[in-house]
Rosetta silent file (secondary structure, phi, psi, omega in degrees, C-alpha in Angstrom):
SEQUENCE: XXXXXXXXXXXXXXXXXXXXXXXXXXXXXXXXXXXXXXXXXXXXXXXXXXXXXXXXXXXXXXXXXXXXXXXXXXXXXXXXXXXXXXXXXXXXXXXXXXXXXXXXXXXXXXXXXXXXXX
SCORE:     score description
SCORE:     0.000 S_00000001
   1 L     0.000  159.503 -146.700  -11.576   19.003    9.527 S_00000001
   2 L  -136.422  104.907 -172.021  -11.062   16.066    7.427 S_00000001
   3 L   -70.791  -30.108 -155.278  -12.441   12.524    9.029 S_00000001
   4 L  -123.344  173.051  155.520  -11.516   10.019    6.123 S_00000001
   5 L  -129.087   -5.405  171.267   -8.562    9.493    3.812 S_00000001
   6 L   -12.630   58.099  170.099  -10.793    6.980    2.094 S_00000001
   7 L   136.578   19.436  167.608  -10.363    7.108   -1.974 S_00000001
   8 L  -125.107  127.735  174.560   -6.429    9.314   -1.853 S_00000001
   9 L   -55.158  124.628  160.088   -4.100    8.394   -3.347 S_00000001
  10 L   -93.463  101.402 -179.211   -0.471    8.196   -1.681 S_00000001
  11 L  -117.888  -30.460  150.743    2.544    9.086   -3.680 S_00000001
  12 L  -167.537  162.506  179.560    4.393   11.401   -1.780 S_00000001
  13 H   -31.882  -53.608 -179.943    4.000   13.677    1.144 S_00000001
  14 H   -88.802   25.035  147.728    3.261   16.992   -0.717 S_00000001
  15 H   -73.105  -28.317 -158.591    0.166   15.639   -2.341 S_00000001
  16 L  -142.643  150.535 -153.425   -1.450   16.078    0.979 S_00000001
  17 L   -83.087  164.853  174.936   -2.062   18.524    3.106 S_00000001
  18 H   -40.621  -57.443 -172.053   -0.758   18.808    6.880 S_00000001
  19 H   -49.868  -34.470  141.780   -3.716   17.955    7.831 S_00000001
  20 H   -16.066  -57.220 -170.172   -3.749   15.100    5.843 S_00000001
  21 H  -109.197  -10.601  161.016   -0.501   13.438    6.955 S_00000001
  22 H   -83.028  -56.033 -177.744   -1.409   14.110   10.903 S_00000001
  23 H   -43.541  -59.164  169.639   -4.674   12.039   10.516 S_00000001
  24 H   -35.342  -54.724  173.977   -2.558    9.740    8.710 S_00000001
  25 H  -113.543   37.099  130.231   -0.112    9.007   11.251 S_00000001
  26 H   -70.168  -41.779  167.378   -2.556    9.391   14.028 S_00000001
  27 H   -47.143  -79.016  178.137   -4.377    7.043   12.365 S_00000001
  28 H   -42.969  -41.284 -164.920   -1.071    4.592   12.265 S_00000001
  29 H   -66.766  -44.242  173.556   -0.356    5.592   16.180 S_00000001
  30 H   -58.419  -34.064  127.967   -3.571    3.961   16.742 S_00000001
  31 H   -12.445  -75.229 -178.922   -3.538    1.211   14.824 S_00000001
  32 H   -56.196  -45.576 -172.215   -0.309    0.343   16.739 S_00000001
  33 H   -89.921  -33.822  154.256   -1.670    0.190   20.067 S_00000001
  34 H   -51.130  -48.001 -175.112   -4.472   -2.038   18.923 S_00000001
  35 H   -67.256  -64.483  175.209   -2.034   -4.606   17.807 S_00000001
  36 H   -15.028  -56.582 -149.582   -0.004   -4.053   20.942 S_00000001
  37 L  -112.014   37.141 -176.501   -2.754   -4.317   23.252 S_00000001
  38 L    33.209   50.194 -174.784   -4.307   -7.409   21.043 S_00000001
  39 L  -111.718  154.634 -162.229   -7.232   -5.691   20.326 S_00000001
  40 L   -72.603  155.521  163.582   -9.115   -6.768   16.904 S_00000001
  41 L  -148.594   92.272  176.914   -8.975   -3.984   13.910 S_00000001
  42 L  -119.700   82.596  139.830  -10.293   -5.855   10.592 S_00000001
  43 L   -62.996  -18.352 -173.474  -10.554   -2.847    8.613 S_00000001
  44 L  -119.459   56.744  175.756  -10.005   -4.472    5.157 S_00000001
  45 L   -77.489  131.859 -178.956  -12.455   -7.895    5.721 S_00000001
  46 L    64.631   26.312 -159.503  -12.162   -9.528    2.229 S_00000001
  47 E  -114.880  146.480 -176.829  -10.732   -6.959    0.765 S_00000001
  48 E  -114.648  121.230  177.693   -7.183   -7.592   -1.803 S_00000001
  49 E   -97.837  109.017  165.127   -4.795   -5.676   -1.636 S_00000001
  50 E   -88.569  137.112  157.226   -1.493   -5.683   -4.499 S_00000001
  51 E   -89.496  105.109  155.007    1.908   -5.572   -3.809 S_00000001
  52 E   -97.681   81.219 -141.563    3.778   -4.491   -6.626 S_00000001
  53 E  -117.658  138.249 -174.444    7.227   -4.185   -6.185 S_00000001
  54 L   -95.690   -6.290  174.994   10.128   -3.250   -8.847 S_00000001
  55 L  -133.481 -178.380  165.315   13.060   -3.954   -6.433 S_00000001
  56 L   -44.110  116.822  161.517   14.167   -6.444   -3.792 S_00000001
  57 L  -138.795  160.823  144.692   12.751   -5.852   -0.154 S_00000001
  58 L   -86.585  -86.349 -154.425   12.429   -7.992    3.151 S_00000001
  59 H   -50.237  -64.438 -156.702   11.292   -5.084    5.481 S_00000001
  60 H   -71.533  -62.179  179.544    8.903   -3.430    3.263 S_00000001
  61 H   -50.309  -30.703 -171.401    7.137   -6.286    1.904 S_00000001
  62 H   -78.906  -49.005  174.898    7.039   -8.161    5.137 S_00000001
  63 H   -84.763  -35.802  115.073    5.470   -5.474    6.796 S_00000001
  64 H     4.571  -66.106  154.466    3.082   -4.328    4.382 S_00000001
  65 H   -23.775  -75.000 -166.255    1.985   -8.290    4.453 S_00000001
  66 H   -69.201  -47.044  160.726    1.555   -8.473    7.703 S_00000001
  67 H   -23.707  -62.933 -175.923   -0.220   -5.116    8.108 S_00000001
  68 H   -52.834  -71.248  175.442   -2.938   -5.991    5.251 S_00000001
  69 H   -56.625  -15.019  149.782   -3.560   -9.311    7.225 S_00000001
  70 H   -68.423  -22.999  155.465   -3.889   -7.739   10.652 S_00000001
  71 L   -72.709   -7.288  160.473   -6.484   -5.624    9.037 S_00000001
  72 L    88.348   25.199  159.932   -8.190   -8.607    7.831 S_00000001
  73 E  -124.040 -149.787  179.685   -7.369   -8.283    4.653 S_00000001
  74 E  -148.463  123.949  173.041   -4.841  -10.332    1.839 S_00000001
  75 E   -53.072  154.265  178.780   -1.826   -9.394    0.180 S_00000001
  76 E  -145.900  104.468  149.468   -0.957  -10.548   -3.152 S_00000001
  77 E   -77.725  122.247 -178.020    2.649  -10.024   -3.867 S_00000001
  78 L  -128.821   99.983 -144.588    3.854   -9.873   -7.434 S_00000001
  79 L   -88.840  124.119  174.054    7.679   -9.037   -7.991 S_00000001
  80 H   -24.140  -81.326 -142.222    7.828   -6.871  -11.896 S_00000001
  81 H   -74.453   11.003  151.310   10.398   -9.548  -13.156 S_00000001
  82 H  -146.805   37.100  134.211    8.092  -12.080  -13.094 S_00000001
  83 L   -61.384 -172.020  171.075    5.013   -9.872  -14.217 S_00000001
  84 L   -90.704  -31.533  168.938    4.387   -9.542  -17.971 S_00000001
  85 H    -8.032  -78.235  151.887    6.247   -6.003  -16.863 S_00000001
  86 H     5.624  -47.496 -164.874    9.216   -8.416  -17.527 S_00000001
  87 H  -116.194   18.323  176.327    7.878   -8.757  -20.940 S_00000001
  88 L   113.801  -19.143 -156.804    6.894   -5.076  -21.663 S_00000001
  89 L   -89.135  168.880  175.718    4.135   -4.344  -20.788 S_00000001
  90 L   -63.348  126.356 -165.913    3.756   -0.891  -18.670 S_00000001
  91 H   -51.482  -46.310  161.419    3.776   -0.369  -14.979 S_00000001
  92 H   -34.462  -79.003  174.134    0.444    1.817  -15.969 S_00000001
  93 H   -32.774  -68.356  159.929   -0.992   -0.842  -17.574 S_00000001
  94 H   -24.602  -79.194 -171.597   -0.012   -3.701  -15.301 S_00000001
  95 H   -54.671  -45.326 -177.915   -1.765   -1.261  -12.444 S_00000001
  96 H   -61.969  -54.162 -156.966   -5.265   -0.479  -14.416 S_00000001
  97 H   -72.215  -43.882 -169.824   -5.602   -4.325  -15.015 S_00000001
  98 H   -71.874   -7.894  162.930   -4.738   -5.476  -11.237 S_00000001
  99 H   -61.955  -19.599 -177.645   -7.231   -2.601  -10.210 S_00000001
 100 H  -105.600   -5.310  164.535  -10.116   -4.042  -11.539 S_00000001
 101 H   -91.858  -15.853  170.379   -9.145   -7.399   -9.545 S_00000001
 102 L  -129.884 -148.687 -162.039   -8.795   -6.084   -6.306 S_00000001
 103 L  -116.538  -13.545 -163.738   -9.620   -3.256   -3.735 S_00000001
 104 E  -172.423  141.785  154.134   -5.974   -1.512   -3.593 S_00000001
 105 E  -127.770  158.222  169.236   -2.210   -1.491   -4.808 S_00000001
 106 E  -127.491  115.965 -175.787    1.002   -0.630   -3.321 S_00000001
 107 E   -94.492  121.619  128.518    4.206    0.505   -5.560 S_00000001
 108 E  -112.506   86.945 -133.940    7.370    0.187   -4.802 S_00000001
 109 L  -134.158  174.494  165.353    9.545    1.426   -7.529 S_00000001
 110 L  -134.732   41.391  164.721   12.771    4.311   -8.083 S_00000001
 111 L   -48.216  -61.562  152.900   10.590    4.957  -11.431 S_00000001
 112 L   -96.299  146.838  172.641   10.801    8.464  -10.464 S_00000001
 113 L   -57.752  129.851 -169.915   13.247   10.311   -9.336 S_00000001
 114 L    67.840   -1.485  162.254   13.162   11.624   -5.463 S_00000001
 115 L  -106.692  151.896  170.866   10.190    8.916   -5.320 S_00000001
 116 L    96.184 -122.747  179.815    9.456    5.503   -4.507 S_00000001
 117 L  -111.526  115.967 -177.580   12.249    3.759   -2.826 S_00000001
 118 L  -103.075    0.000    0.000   14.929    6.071   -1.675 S_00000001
C-alpha cells in the first residue's frame, strides 16, 4: 500500500495509479476537515512554493494561495507575460531555474493539448 506521494510529480491523472489518486483525495478530504474544524496542519513550514501560470485565473490561483499558506507555507505567483517567458525564454527553462529557488511549482498552462487548463 502506498503511504506517501512525497517526490511525484502531478500532470495528469493517468500518471498515477488508482491507488495513487484515492490517497490523494483522501488526503484532500482530510485536509478539509482540519480547516473546517480549525485545526492546525502546517505541512509546508518555510517551504516556497511557485505559481506559474500561462493564463488568467481568480479561482485557481486564489485557492492554490490560500492552500500553500494554510499549510504554512508561501506562494510566489509569477504570471508568464511578465516572466522572461515573455521574452523567450522556455517554460522548461523558466521551471529548472525556479526549482533550484524553492521547494515546489505549480503549472497552469493549455501547452498541451487535453492538459493543463481545460
Amino acid at each position: 500500500m502506498i503511504q506517501t506521494l512525497k517526490g511525484r510529480d502531478y500532470i495528469s491523472t493517468q500518471d498515477w495509479s488508482d491507488e495513487e489518486i484515492e490517497l490523494a483525495l483522501q488526503t484532500a478530504a482530510e485536509l478539509k476537515f482540519m480547516f473546517k474544524n480549525g485545526i492546525p496542519h502546517r505541512f509546508l513550514p518555510d517551504k516556497t512554493i511557485f505559481l506559474l501560470f500561462f493564463d488568467k485565473s481568480t479561482r485557481t490561483r486564489n485557492s492554490f494561495e490560500a492552500g500553500i499558506t494554510q499549510l504554512g507555507g508561501h506562494a510566489h505567483f509569477i504570471e508568464s507575460s511578465s516572466s522572461q517567458i515573455a521574452h523567450g525564454e522556455s517554460p522548461k527553462d523558466t521551471g529548472i531555474i525556479l526549482s533550484s529557488y524553492g521547494h515546489g511549482i505549480a503549472i497552469r498552462h493549455d501547452l498541451v493539448p487535453g492538459e493543463g487548463n481545460r
